[in-house]
Coordinates of C-alpha atoms in Angstrom, one line a residue:
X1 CA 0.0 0.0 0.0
X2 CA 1.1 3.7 -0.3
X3 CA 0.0 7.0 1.1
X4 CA -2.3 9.4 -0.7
X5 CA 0.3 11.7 -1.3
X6 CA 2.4 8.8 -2.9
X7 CA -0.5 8.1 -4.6
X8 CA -0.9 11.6 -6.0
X9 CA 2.7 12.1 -6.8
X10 CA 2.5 9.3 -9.7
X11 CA -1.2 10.1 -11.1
X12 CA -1.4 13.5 -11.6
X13 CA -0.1 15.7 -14.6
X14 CA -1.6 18.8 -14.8
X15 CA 0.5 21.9 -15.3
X16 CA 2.4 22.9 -12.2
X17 CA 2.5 19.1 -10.9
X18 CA 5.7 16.9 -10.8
X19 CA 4.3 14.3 -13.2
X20 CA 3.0 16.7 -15.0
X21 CA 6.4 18.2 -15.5
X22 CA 7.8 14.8 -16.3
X23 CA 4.8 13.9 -19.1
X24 CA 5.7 17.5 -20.6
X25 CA 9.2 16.4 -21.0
X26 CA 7.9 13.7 -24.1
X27 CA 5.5 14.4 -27.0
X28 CA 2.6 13.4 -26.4
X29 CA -0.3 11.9 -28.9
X30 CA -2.8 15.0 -29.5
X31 CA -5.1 13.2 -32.2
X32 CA -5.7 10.6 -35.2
X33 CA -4.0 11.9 -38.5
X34 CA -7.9 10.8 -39.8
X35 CA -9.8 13.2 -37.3
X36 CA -8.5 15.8 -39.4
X37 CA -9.3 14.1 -42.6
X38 CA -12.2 15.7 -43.3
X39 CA -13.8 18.9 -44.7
X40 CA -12.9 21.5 -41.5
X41 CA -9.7 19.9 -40.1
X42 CA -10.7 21.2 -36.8
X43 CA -10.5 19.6 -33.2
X44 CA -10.5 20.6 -29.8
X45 CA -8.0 18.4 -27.7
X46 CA -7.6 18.2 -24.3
X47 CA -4.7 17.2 -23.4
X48 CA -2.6 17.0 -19.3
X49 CA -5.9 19.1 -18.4
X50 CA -5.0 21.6 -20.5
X51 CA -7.4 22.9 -23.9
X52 CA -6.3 23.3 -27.2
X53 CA -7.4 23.6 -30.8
X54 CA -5.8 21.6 -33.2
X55 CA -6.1 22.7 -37.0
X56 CA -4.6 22.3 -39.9
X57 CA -4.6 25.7 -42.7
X58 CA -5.1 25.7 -46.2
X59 CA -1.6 25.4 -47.1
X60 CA -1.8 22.2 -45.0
X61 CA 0.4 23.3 -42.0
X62 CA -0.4 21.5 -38.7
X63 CA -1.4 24.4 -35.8
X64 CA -2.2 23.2 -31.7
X65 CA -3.1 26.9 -29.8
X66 CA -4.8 27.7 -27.0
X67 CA -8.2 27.2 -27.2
X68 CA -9.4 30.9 -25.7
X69 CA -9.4 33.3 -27.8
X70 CA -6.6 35.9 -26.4
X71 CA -8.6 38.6 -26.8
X72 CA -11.5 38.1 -24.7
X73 CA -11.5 34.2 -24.2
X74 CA -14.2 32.8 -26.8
X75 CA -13.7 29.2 -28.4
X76 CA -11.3 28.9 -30.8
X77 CA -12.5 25.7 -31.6
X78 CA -15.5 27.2 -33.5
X79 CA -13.3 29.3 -35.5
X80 CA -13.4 30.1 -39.4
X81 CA -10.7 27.6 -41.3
X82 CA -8.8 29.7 -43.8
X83 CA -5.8 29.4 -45.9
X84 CA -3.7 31.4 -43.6
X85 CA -4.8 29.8 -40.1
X86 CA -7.9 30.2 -37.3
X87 CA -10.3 33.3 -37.4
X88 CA -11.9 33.9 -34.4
X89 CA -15.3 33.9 -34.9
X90 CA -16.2 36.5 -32.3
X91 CA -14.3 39.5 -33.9
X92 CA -12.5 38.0 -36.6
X93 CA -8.9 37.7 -34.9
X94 CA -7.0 35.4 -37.0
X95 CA -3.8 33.4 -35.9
X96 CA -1.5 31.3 -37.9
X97 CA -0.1 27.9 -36.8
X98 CA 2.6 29.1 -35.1
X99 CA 0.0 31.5 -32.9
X100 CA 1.3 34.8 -35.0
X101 CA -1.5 36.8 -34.9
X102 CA -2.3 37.8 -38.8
X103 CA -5.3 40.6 -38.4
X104 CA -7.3 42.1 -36.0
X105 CA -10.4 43.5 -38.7
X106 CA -12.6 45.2 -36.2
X107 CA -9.5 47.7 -34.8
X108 CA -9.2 51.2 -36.2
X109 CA -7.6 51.2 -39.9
X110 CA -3.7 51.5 -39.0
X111 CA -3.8 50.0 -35.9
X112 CA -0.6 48.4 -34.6
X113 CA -2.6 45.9 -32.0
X114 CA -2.2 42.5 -33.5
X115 CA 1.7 42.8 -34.0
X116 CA 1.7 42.8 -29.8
X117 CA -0.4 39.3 -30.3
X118 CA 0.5 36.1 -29.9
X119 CA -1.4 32.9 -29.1
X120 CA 0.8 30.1 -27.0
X121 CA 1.2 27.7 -30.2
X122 CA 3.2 24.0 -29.4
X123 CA 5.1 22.2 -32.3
X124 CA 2.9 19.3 -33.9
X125 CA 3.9 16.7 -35.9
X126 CA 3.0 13.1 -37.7
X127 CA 3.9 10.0 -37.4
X128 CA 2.1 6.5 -38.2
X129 CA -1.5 7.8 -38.4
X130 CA -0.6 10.1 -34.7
X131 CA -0.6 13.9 -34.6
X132 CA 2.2 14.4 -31.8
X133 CA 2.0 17.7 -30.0
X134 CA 5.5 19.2 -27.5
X135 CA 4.3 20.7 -24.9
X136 CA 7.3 21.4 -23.2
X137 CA 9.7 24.0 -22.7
X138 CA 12.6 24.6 -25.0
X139 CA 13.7 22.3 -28.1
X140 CA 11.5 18.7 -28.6
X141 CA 13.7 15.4 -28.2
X142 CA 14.1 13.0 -31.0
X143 CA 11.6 10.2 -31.5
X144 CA 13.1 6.8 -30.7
X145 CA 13.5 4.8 -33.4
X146 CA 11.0 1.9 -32.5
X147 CA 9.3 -0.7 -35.0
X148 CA 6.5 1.4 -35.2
X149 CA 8.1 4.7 -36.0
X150 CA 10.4 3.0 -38.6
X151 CA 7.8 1.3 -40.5
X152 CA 5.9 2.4 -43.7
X153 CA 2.6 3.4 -43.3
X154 CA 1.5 0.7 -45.5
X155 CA 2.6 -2.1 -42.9
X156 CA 0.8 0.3 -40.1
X157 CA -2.9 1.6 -38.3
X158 CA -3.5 3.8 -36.1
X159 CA -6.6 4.0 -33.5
X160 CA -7.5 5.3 -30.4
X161 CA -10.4 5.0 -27.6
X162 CA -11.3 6.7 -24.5
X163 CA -11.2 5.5 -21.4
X164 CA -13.4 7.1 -18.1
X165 CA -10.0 6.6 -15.2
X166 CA -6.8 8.5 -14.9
X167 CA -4.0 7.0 -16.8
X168 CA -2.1 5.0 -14.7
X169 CA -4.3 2.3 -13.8
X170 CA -5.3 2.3 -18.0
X171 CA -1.2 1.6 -18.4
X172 CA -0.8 -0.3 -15.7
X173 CA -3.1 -3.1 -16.9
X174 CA -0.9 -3.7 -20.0
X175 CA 1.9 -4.3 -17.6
X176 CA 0.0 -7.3 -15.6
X177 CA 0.6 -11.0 -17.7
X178 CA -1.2 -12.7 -14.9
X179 CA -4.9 -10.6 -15.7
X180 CA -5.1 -12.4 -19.3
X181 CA -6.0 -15.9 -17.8
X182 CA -8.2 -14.5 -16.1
X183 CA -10.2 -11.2 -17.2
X184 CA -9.6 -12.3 -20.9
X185 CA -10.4 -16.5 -20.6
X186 CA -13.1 -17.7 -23.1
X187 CA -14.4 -21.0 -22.3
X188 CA -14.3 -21.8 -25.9
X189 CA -11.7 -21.3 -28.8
X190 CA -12.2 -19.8 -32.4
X191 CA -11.3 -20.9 -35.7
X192 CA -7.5 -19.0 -35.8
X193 CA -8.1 -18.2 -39.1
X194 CA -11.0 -16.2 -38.5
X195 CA -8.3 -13.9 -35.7
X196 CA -6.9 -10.7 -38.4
X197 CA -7.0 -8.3 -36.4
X198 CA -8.1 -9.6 -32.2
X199 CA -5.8 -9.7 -29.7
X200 CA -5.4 -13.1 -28.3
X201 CA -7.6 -15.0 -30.6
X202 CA -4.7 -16.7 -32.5
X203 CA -2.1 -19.5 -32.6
X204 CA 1.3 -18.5 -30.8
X205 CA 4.3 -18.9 -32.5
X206 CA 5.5 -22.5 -33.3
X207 CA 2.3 -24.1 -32.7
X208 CA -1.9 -24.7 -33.6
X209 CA -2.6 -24.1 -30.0
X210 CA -4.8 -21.2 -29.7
X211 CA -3.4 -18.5 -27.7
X212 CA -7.1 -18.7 -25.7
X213 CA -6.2 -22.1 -24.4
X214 CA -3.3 -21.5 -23.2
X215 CA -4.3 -18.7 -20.8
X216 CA -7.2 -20.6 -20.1
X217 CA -5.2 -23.9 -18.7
X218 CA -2.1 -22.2 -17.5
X219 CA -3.0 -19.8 -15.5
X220 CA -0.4 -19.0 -13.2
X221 CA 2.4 -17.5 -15.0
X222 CA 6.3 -17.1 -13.9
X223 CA 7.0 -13.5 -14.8
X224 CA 10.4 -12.5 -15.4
X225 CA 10.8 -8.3 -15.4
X226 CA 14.0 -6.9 -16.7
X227 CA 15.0 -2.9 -16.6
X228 CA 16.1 -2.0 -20.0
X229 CA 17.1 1.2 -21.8
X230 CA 13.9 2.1 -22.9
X231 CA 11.7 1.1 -19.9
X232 CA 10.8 -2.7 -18.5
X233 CA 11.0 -6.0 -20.5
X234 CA 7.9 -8.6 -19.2
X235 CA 8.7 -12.5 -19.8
X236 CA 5.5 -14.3 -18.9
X237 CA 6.0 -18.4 -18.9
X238 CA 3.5 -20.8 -18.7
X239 CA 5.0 -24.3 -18.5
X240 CA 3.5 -26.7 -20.7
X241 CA 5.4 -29.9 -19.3
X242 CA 9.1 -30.4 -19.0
X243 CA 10.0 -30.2 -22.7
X244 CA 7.6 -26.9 -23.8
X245 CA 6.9 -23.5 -22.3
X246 CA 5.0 -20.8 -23.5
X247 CA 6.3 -17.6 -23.4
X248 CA 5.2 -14.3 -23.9
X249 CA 7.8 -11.0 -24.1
X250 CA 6.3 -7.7 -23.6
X251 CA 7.7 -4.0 -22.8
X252 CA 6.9 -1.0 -21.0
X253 CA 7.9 1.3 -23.2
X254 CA 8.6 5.4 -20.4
X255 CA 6.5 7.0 -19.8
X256 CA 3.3 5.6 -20.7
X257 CA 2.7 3.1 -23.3
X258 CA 3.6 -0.7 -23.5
X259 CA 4.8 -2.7 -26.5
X260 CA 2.6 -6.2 -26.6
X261 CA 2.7 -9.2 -29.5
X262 CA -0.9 -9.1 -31.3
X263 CA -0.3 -12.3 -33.5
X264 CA 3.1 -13.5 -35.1
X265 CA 2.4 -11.0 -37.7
X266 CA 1.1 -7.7 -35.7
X267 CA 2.4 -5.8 -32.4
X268 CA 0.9 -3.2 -30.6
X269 CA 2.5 -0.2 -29.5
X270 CA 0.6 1.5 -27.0
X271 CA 0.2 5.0 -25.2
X272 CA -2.3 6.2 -22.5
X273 CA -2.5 9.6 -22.6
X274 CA -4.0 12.1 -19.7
X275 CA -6.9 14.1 -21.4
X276 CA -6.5 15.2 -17.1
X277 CA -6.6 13.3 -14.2
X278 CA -9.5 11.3 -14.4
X279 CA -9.8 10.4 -18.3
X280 CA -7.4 9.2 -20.8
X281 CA -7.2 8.1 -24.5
X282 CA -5.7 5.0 -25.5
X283 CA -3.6 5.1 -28.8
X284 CA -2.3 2.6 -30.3
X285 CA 0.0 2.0 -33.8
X286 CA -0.7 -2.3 -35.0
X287 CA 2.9 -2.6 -37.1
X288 CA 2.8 -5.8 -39.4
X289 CA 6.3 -7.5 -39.9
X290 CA 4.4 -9.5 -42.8
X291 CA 2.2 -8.2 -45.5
X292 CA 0.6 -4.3 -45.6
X293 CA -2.4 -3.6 -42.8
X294 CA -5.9 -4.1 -43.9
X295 CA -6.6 -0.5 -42.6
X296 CA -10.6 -1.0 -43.9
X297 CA -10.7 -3.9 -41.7
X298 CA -9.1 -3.2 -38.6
X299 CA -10.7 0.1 -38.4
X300 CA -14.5 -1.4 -39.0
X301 CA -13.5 -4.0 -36.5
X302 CA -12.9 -1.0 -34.1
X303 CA -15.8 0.9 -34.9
X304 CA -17.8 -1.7 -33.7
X305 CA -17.0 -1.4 -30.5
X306 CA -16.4 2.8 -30.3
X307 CA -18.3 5.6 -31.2
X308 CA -17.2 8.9 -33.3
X309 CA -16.2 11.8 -33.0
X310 CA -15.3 11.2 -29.0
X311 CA -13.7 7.4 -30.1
X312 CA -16.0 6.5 -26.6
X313 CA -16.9 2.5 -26.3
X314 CA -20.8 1.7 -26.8
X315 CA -20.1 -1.0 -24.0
X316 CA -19.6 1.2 -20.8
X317 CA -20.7 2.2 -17.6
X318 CA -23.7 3.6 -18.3
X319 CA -25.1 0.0 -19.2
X320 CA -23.0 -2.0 -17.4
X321 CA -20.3 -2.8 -20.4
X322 CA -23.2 -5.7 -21.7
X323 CA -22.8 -7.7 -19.1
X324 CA -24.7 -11.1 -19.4
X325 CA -24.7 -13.4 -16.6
X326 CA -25.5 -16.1 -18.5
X327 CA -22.5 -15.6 -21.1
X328 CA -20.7 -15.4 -17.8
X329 CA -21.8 -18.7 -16.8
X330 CA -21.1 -20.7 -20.3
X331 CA -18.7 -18.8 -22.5
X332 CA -16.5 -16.0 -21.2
X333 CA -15.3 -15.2 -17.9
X334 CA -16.5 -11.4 -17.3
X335 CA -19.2 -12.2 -19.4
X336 CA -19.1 -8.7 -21.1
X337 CA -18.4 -10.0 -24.8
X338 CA -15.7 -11.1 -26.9
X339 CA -13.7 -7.7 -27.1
X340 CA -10.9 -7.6 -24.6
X341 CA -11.1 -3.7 -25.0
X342 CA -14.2 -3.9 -22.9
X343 CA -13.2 -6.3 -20.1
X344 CA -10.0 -3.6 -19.8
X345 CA -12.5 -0.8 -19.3
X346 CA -14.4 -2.5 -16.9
X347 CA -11.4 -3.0 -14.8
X348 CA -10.0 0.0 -14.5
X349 CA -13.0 2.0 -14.8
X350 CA -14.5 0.2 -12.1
X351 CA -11.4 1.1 -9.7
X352 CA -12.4 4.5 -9.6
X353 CA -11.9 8.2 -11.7
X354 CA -8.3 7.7 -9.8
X355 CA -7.6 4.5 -8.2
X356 CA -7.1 4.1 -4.5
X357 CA -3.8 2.3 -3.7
X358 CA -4.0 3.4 -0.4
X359 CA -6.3 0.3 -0.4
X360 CA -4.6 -1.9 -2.4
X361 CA -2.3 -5.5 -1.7
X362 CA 0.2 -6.4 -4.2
X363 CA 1.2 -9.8 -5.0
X364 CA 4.2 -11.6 -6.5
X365 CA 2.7 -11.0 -9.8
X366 CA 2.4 -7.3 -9.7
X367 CA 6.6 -7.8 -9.8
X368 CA 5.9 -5.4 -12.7
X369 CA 3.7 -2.3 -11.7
X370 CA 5.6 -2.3 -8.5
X371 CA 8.6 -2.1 -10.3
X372 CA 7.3 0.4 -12.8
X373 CA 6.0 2.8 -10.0
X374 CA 9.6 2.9 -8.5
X375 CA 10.9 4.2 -11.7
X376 CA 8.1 6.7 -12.6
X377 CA 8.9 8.3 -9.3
X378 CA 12.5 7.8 -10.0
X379 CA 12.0 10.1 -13.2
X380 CA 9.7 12.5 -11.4
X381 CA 12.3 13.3 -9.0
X382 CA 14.7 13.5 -11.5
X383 CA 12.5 16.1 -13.5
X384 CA 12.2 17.9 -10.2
X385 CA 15.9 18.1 -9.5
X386 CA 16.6 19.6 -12.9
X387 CA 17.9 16.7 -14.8
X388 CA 16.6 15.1 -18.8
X389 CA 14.4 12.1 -17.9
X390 CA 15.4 8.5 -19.5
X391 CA 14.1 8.2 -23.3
X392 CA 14.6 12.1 -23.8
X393 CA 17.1 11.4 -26.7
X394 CA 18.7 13.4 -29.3
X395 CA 19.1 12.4 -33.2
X396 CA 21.9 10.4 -32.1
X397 CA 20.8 8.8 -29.2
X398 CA 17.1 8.0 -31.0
X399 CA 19.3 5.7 -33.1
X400 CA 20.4 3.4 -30.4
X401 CA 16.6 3.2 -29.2
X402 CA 15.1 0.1 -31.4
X403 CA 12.4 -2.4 -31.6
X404 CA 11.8 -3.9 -28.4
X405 CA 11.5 -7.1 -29.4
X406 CA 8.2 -8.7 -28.4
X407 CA 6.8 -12.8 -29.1
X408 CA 4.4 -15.3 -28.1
X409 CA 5.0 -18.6 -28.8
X410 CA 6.1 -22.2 -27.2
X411 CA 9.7 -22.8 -27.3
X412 CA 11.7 -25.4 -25.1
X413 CA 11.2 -25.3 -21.4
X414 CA 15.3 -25.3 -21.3
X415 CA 16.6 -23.1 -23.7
X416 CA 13.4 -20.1 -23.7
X417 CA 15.8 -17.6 -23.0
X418 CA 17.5 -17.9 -26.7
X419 CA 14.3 -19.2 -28.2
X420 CA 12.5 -16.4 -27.9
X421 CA 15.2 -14.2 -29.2
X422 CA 15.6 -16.0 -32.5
X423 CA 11.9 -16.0 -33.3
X424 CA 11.9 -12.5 -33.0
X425 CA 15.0 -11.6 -35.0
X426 CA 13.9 -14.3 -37.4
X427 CA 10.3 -12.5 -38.1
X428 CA 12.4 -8.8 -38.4
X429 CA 14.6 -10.3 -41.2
X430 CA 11.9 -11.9 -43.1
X431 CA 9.8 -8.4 -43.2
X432 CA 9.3 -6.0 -46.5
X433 CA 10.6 -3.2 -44.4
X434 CA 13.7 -2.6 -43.0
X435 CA 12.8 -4.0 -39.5
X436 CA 16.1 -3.1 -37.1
X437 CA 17.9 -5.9 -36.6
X438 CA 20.1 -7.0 -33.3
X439 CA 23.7 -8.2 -34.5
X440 CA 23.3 -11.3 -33.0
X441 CA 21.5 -13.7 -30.8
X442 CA 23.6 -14.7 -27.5
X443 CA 25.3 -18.4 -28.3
X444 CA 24.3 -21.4 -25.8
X445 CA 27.5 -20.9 -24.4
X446 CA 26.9 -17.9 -22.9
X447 CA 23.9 -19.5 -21.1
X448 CA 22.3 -21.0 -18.6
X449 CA 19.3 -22.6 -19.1
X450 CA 16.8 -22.6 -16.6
X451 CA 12.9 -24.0 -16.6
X452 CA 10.4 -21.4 -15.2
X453 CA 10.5 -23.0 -12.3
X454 CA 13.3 -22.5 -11.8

């Protein structure tokens, strides 16, 4: 357990706060690429409990400003799109997207006012399907060089939902192996083939087995957590019997996403992403080491479940995320549906706008979020003391940042620690793109192979 101000130390980011300092110190996901696809590329974002209005001009130049109006406050967000930027619609002010304010009409002929204007404007840019907005002080850091970020759009989808609870206890479920056997068993397994595209619904690597069967009858995982350079490195293994375990790599990728297998074609990269401290969005980038991303078909899969323009899930709250005791009873374990998206927002919803940890007990297979709390604070306190936070890279540094390597698949219950290496590096040289690489796999001589047990 911790104390509420512990507690508060690691949940909230609004301006002035220490995590809030920290989160300021990345860029941060603003919006879909596609929500500005349309004919007024306008959205408000909220973002750290701060509000903005993202645009982009006629000359196709990405702007994020303030949302007030700086000369009397009104809603930028209903402003009139032109070619040269955002016109108030109050008196006409209009601002270009780097907040330069362009005219002020209704001021005397000759008048000088505008040129002493400026809206607080913060560097966007794309990557992947994401709008990333900086809003930090001083010069942006590089973006690491991860599988998602290096591959073509082709071989990549963006999406995003929201979720009602501040955005650590969104993350931290992604960093808890053990929840799949439980909050995500289904009592009975589907056709693999029928899986493009669902998380958990196919084979793992080097087998027919459905990935649904194994969580189901192995249910209490050995995890493995490793610090790395970019964050935490999760190894989940579920021994089969003494010549086969499953295993299962993840990452936490600092701050605040994680890096999870999909399939053996498809990982997940991850961010949750304070709209303030009692909501976040959930964005994700699905990168394909194999062929190109059906984009029509992973995005009607996901519009099933969430509802434009606010990406909000139609299973909620409000009417108690579906739930069916009798599906409880005979085919899945929360018995809220076959999307895993809404068992997650159950649990974390249902913790409260901000969980209490004050109230929590941790077990030995929480080895992960207590070890990921220890290094947010680590980084907070860094922040505070004046000092670059870990991932804050320049164009050199970025370099060194790749992959992380994720897998699920049953290798040998002596020899995992290799086995899951070489799938890996195997499915990045087999891909279209130029996947990075790691210049070699360690030999069995450098060692020693241990069961999950022990």
């Amino acid at each position: 357990m911790m104390s509420q101000e512990q507690n508060d130390l690691i949940t909230r980011t609004g301006a002035g706060t220490p995590a809030g300092a920290l989160m300021r110190r990345y860029w941060q996901p603003a919006a879909l690429a596609d929500e500005l696809a349309g004919e007024r590329p306008v959205v408000p974002v909220r973002l750290l409990g701060e509000n903005f209005v993202l645009f982009r001009d006629g000359q196709g130049r990405y702007g994020l400003v303030d949302r007030d109006c700086p000369h009397r406050g009104a809603d930028l967000a209903f402003g009139r799109l032109e070619e040269e930027g955002l016109r108030c619609a109050f008196h006409g002010w209009l601002f270009a997207a780097d907040g330069t304010c362009l005219e002020t009409p209704a001021e005397p002929v000759g008048s000088q006012l505008c040129r002493n204007i400026r809206q607080r404007a913060y560097p966007v840019t794309e990557r992947n399907g994401i709008l990333w907005a900086w809003l930090g002080e001083g010069a942006p850091p590089a973006f690491p060089e991860i599988d998602c970020f290096v591959a073509p759009d082709s071989h990549t989808f963006a999406f995003k939902g929201l979720i009602e609870c501040n955005w650590l206890q969104a993350l931290e479920v992604g960093i808890d192996p053990a929840h799949a056997s439980f909050l995500h068993r289904f009592f009975e397994d589907e056709e693999v083939s029928q899986s493009y595209g669902k998380q958990f619904r196919g084979a793992s690597a080097g087998t027919e087995m459905p990935m649904t069967r194994i969580l189901r009858e192995y249910d209490r995982p050995i995890i493995n957590v490793e610090r790395t350079e970019y964050g935490l490195r999760l190894i989940a293994l579920r021994e089969i019997d003494g010549e086969r375990t499953h295993v299962r790599v993840t990452n936490q990728l600092f701050p605040h996403a994680f890096v999870i297998p999909m399939s053996t074609e498809m990982t997940i990269t991850q961010w949750h992403v304070p709209v303030d401290d009692e909501t976040c969005y959930w964005y994700a980038i699905f990168t394909s080491y194999t062929k190109p991303v059906d984009k029509p078909k992973m995005r009607a899969q996901r519009l099933e479940l969430y509802e434009l323009p606010e990406y909000r899930s139609r299973k909620n709250k409000r009417n108690h995320y579906g739930f069916d005791p009798h599906e409880q009873k005979h085919e899945t374990y929360t018995g809220m549906g076959h999307d895993i998206n809404v068992h997650d927002h159950w649990a974390v919803e249902s913790m409260g706008p901000i969980q209490d940890r004050t109230r929590e007990h941790l077990g030995s297979s929480d080895k992960a979020i207590i070890q990921y709390r220890r290094l947010l604070r680590e980084q907070i306190e860094k922040v505070a003391g004046g000092g670059e936070p870990m991932l804050f890279l320049d164009e050199k540094s970025a370099r060194s940042i790749q992959g992380p390597g994720t897998m699920d698949g049953i290798g040998p219950t002596r020899g995992w620690e290799t086995y899951w290496m070489e799938v890996d590096v195997a499915r990045r040289r087999a891909a279209p793109w130029m996947a990075p690489v790691p210049a070699a796999v360690p030999g069995d001589e450098r060692i020693v192979h241990l069961s999950a047990a022990e």
